[in-house]
C-alpha atoms as a PDB file:
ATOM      1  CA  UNK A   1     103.849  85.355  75.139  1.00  0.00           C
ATOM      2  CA  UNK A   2     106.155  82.419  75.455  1.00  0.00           C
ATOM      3  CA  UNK A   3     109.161  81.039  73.704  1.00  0.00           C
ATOM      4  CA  UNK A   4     110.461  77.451  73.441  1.00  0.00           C
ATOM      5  CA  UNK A   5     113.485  75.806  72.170  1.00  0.00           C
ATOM      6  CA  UNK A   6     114.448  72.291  73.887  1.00  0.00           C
ATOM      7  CA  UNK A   7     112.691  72.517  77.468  1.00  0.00           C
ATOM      8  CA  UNK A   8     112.724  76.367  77.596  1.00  0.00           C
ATOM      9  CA  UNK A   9     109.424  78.311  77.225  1.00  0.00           C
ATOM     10  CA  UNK A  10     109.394  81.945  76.822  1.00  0.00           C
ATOM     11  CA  UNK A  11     106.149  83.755  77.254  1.00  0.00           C
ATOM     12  CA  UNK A  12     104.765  87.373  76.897  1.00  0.00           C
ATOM     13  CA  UNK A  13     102.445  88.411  79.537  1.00  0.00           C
ATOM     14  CA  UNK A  14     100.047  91.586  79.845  1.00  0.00           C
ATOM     15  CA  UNK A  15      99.745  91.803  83.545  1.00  0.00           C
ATOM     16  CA  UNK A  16     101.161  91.015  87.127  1.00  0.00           C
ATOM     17  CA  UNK A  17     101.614  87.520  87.915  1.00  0.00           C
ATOM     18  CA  UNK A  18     102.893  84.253  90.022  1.00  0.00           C
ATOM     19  CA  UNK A  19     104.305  81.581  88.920  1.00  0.00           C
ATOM     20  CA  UNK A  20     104.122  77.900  90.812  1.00  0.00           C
ATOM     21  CA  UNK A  21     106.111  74.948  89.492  1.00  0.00           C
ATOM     22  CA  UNK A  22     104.348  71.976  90.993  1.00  0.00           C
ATOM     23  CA  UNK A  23     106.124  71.854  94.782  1.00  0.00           C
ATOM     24  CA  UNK A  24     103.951  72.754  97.809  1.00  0.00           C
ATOM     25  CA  UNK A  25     105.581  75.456  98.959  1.00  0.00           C
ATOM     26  CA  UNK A  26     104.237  78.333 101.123  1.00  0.00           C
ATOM     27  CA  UNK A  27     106.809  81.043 100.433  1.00  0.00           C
ATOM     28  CA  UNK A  28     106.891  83.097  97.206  1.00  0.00           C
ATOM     29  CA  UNK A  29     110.494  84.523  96.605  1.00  0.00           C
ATOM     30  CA  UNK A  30     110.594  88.145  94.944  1.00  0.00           C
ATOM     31  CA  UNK A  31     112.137  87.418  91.439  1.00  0.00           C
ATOM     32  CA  UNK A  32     113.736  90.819  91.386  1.00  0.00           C
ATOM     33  CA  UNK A  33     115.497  92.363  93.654  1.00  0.00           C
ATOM     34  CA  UNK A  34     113.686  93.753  97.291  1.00  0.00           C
ATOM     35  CA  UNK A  35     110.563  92.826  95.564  1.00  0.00           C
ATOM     36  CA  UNK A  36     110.604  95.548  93.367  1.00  0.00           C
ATOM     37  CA  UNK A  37     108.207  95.771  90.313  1.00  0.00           C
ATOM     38  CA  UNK A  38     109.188  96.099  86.967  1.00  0.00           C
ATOM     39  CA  UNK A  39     107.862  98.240  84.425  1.00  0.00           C
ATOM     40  CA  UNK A  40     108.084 100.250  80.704  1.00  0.00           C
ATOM     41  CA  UNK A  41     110.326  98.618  78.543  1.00  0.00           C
ATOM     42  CA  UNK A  42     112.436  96.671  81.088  1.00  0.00           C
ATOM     43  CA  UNK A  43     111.455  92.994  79.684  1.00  0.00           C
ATOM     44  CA  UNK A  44     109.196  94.485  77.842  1.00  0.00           C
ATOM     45  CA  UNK A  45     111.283  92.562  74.283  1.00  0.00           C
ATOM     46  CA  UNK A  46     111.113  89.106  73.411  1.00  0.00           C
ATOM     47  CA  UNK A  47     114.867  89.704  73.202  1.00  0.00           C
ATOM     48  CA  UNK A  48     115.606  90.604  76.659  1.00  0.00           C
ATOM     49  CA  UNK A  49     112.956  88.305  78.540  1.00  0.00           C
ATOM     50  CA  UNK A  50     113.281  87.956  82.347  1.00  0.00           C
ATOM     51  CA  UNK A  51     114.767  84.163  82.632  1.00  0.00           C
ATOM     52  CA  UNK A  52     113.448  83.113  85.630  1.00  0.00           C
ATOM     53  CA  UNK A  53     116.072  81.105  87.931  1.00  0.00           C
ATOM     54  CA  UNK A  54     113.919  77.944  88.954  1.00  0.00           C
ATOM     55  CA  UNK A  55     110.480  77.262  87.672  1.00  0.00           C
ATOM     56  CA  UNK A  56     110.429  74.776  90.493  1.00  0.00           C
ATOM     57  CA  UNK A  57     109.746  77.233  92.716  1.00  0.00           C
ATOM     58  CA  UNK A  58     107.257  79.395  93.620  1.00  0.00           C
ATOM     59  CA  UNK A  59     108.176  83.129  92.810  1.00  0.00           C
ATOM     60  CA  UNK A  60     106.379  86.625  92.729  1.00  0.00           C
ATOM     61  CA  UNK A  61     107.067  88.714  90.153  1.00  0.00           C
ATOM     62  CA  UNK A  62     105.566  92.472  89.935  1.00  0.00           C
ATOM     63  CA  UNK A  63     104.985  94.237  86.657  1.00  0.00           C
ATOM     64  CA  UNK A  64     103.467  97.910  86.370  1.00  0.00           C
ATOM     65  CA  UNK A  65     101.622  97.468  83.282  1.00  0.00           C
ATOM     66  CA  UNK A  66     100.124 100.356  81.308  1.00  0.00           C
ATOM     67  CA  UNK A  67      98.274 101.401  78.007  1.00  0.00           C
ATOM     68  CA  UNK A  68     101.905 101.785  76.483  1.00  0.00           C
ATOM     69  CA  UNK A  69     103.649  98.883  77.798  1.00  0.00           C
ATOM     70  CA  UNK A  70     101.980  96.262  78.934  1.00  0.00           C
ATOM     71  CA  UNK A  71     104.336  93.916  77.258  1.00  0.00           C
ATOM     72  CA  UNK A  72     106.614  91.327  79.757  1.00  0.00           C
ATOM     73  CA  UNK A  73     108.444  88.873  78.458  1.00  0.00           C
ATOM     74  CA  UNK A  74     109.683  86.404  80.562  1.00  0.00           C
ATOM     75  CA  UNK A  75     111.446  82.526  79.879  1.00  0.00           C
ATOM     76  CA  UNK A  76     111.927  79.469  82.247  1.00  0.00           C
ATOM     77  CA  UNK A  77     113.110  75.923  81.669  1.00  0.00           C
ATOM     78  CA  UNK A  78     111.159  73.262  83.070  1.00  0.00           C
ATOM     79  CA  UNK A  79     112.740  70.305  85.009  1.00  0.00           C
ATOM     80  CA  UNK A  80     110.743  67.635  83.187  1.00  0.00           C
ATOM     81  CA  UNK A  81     108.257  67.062  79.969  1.00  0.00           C
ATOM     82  CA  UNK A  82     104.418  67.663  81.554  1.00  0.00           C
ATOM     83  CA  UNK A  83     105.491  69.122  84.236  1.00  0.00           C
ATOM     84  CA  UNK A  84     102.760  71.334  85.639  1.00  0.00           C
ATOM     85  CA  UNK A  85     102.834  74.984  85.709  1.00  0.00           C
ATOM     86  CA  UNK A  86     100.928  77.099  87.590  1.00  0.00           C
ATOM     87  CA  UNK A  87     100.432  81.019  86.341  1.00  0.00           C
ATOM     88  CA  UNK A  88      98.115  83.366  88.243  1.00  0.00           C
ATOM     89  CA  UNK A  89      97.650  86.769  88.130  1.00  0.00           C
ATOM     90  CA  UNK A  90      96.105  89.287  91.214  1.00  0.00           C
ATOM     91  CA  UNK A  91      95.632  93.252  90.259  1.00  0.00           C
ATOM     92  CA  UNK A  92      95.646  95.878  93.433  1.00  0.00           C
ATOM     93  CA  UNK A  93      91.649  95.752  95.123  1.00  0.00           C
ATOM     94  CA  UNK A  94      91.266  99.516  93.897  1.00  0.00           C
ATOM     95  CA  UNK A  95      87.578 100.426  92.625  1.00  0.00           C
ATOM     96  CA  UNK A  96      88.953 102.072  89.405  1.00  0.00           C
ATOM     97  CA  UNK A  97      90.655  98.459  88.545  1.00  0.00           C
ATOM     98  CA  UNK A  98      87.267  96.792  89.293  1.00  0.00           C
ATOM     99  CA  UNK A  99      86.745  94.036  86.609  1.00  0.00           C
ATOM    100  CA  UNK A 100      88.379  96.441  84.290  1.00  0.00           C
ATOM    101  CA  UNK A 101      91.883  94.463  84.263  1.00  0.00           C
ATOM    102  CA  UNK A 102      92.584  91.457  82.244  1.00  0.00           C
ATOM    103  CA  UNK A 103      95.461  88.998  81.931  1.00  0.00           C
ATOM    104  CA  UNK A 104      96.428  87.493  78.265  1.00  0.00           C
ATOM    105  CA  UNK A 105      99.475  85.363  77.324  1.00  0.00           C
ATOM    106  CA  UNK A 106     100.824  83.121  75.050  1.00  0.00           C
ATOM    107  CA  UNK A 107     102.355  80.460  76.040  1.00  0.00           C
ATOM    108  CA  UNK A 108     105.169  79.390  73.169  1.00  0.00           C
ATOM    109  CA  UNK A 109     107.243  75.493  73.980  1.00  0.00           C
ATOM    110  CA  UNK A 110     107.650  72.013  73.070  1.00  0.00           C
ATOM    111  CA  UNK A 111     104.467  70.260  73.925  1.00  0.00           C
ATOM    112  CA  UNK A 112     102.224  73.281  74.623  1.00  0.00           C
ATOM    113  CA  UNK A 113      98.854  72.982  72.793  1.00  0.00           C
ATOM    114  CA  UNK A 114      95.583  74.354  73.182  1.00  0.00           C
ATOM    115  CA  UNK A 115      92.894  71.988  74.357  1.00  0.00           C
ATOM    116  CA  UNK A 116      94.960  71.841  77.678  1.00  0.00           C
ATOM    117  CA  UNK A 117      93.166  73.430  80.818  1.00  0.00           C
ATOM    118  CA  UNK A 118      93.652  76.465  80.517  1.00  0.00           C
ATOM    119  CA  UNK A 119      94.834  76.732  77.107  1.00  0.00           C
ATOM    120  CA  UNK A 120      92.978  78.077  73.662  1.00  0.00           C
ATOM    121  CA  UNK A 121      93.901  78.371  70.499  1.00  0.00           C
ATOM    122  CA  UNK A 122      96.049  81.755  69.566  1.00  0.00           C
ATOM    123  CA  UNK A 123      94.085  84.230  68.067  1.00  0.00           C
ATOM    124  CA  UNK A 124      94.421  85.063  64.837  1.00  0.00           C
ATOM    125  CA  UNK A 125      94.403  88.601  65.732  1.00  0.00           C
ATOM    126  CA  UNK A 126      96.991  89.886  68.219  1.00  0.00           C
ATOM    127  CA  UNK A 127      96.771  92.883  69.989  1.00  0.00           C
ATOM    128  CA  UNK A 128      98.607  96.042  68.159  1.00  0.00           C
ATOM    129  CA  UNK A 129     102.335  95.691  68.391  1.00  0.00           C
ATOM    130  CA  UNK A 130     102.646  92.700  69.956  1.00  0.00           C
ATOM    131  CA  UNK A 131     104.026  90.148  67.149  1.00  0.00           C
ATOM    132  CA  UNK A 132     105.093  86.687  66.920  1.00  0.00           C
ATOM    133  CA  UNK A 133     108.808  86.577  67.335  1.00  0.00           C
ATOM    134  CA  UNK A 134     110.520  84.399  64.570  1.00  0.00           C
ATOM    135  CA  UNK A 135     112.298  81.988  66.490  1.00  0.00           C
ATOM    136  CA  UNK A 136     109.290  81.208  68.748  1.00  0.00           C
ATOM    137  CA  UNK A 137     108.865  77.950  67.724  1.00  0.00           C
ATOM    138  CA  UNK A 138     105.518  76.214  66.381  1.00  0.00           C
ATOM    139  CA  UNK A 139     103.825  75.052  69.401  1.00  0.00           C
ATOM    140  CA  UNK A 140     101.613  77.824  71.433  1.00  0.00           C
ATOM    141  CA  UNK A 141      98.368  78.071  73.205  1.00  0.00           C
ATOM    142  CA  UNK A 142      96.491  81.046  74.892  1.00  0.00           C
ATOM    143  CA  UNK A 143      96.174  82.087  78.141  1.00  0.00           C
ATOM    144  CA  UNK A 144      92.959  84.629  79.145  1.00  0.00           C
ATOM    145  CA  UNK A 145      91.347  85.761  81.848  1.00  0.00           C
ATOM    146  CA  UNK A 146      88.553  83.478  83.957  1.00  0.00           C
ATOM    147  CA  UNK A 147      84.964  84.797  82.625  1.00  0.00           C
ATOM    148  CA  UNK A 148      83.780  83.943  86.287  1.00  0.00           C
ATOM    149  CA  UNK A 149      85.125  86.155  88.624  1.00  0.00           C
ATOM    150  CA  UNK A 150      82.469  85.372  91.552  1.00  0.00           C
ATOM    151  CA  UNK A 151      83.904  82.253  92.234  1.00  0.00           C
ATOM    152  CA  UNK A 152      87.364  80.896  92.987  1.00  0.00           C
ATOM    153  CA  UNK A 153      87.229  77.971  91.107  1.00  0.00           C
ATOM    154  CA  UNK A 154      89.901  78.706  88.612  1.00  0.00           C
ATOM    155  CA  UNK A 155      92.459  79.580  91.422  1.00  0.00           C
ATOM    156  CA  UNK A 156      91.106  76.685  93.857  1.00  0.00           C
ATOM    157  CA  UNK A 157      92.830  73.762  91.293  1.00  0.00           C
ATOM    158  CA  UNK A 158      96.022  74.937  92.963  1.00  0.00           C
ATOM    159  CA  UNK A 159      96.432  73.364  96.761  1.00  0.00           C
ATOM    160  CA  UNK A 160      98.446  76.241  97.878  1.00  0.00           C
ATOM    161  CA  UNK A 161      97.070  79.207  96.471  1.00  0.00           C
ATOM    162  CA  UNK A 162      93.555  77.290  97.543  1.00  0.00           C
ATOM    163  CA  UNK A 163      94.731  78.491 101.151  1.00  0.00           C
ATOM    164  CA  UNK A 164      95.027  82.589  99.820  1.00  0.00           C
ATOM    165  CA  UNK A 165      91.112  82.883  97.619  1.00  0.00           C
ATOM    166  CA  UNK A 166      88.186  83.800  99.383  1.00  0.00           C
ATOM    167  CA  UNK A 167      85.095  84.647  97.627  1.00  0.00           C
ATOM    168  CA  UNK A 168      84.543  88.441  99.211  1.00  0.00           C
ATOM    169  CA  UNK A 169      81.911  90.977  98.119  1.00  0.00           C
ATOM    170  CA  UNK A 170      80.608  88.231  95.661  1.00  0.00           C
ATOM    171  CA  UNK A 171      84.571  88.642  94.023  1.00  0.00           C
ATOM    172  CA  UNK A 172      87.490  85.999  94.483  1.00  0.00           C
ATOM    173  CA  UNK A 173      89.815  87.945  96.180  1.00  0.00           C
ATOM    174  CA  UNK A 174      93.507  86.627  97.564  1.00  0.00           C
ATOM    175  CA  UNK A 175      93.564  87.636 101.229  1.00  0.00           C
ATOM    176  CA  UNK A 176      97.252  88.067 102.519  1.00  0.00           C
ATOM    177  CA  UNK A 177      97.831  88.197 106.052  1.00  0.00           C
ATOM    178  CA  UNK A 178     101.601  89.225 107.352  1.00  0.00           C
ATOM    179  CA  UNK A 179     102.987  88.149 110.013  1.00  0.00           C
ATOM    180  CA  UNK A 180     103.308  90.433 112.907  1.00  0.00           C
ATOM    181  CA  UNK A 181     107.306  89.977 113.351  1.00  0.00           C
ATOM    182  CA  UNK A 182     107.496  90.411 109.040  1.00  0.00           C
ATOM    183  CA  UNK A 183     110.505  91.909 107.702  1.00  0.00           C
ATOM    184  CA  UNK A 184     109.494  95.031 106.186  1.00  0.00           C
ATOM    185  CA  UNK A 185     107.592  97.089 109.490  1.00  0.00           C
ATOM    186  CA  UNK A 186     105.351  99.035 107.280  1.00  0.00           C
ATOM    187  CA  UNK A 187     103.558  95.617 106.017  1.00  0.00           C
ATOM    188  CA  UNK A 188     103.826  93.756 109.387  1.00  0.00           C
ATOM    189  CA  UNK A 189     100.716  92.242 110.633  1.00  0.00           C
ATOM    190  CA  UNK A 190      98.600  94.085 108.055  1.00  0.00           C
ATOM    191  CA  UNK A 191      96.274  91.838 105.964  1.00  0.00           C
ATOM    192  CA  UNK A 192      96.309  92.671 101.996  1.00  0.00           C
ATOM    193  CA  UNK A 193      93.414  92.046  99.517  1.00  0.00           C
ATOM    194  CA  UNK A 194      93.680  91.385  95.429  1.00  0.00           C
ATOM    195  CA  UNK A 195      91.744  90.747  92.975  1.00  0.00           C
ATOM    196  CA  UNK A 196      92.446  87.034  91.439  1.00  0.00           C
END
């Protein structure tokens, strides 16, 4: 779920995501440190959000999400009113995930609305413990998961994560390929599958 005041949106998300500003850019920095992921309550508060350096960039951020606390908060500023934002989420290809895993958010700032792509009104209804902070501002949409998993269209509006989704075992998957020289030797030259 998101927060707003001025140009900065603050947002609650219940699952691993990556976050694309509107540059082409083929790199994805790790927003924490040596790529780690983050999990239980670390950003799991409205209060203590991840603020995320540069939503002009692309960035990676991993979240261990479970039936306790799938809660992460996170806030940006973007550079400019409209500016598009581009929020995906991938899951581990692991059978016991298998169309079981879903990604909600709200999306709280100055302009947001649902009716946008991507966008629906906020349920009435949130899920248990998850509230509307008091300062969120008025303005909010909601963010769910594609119904359509056997095609790639919802990740294909994007030019460079166009270049990752592959429709594979009738699923859109991201296929990763490293490169052979890549930093960490355990990962080099391997290729990596997720679900979209």
């Amino acid at each position: 779920f998101f927060l707003a005041t001025g140009m900065h949106l603050q947002w609650l998300m219940l699952a691993g995501l990556a976050l694309w500003g509107g540059s082409l850019v083929e790199g994805h920095p790790g927003a924490f440190a040596e790529g780690r992921a983050t999990c239980g309550d670390e950003y799991s508060k409205f209060a203590g959000a991840y603020d995320l350096p540069d939503v002009k960039e692309a960035w990676f951020l991993r979240r261990i999400s479970t039936c306790e606390k799938p809660e992460f908060w996170m806030s940006f500023d973007v550079a400019k009113e409209g500016q598009p934002i581009y929020i995906a989420t991938i899951s581990p290809e692991l059978s016991r995930f298998t169309d079981k895993l879903v990604f909600n958010a709200i999306l709280y700032g100055p302009g947001v609305k649902s009716g946008d792509p991507g966008l629906f009104d906020v349920p009435a209804q949130l899920p248990a413990g998850i509230t509307r902070p008091i300062d969120a501002g008025s303005a909010a949409a909601y963010m769910k998961s594609p119904t359509n998993l056997s095609t790639c269209d919802f990740v294909d509006t994007n030019p460079v994560m166009k270049s990752y989704s592959d429709i594979i075992g009738g699923r859109c998957m991201e296929k990763l390929k490293m490169d052979d020289d890549y930093k960490d030797a355990l990962q080099a030259g391997a290729t990596g599958f997720s679900w979209w």
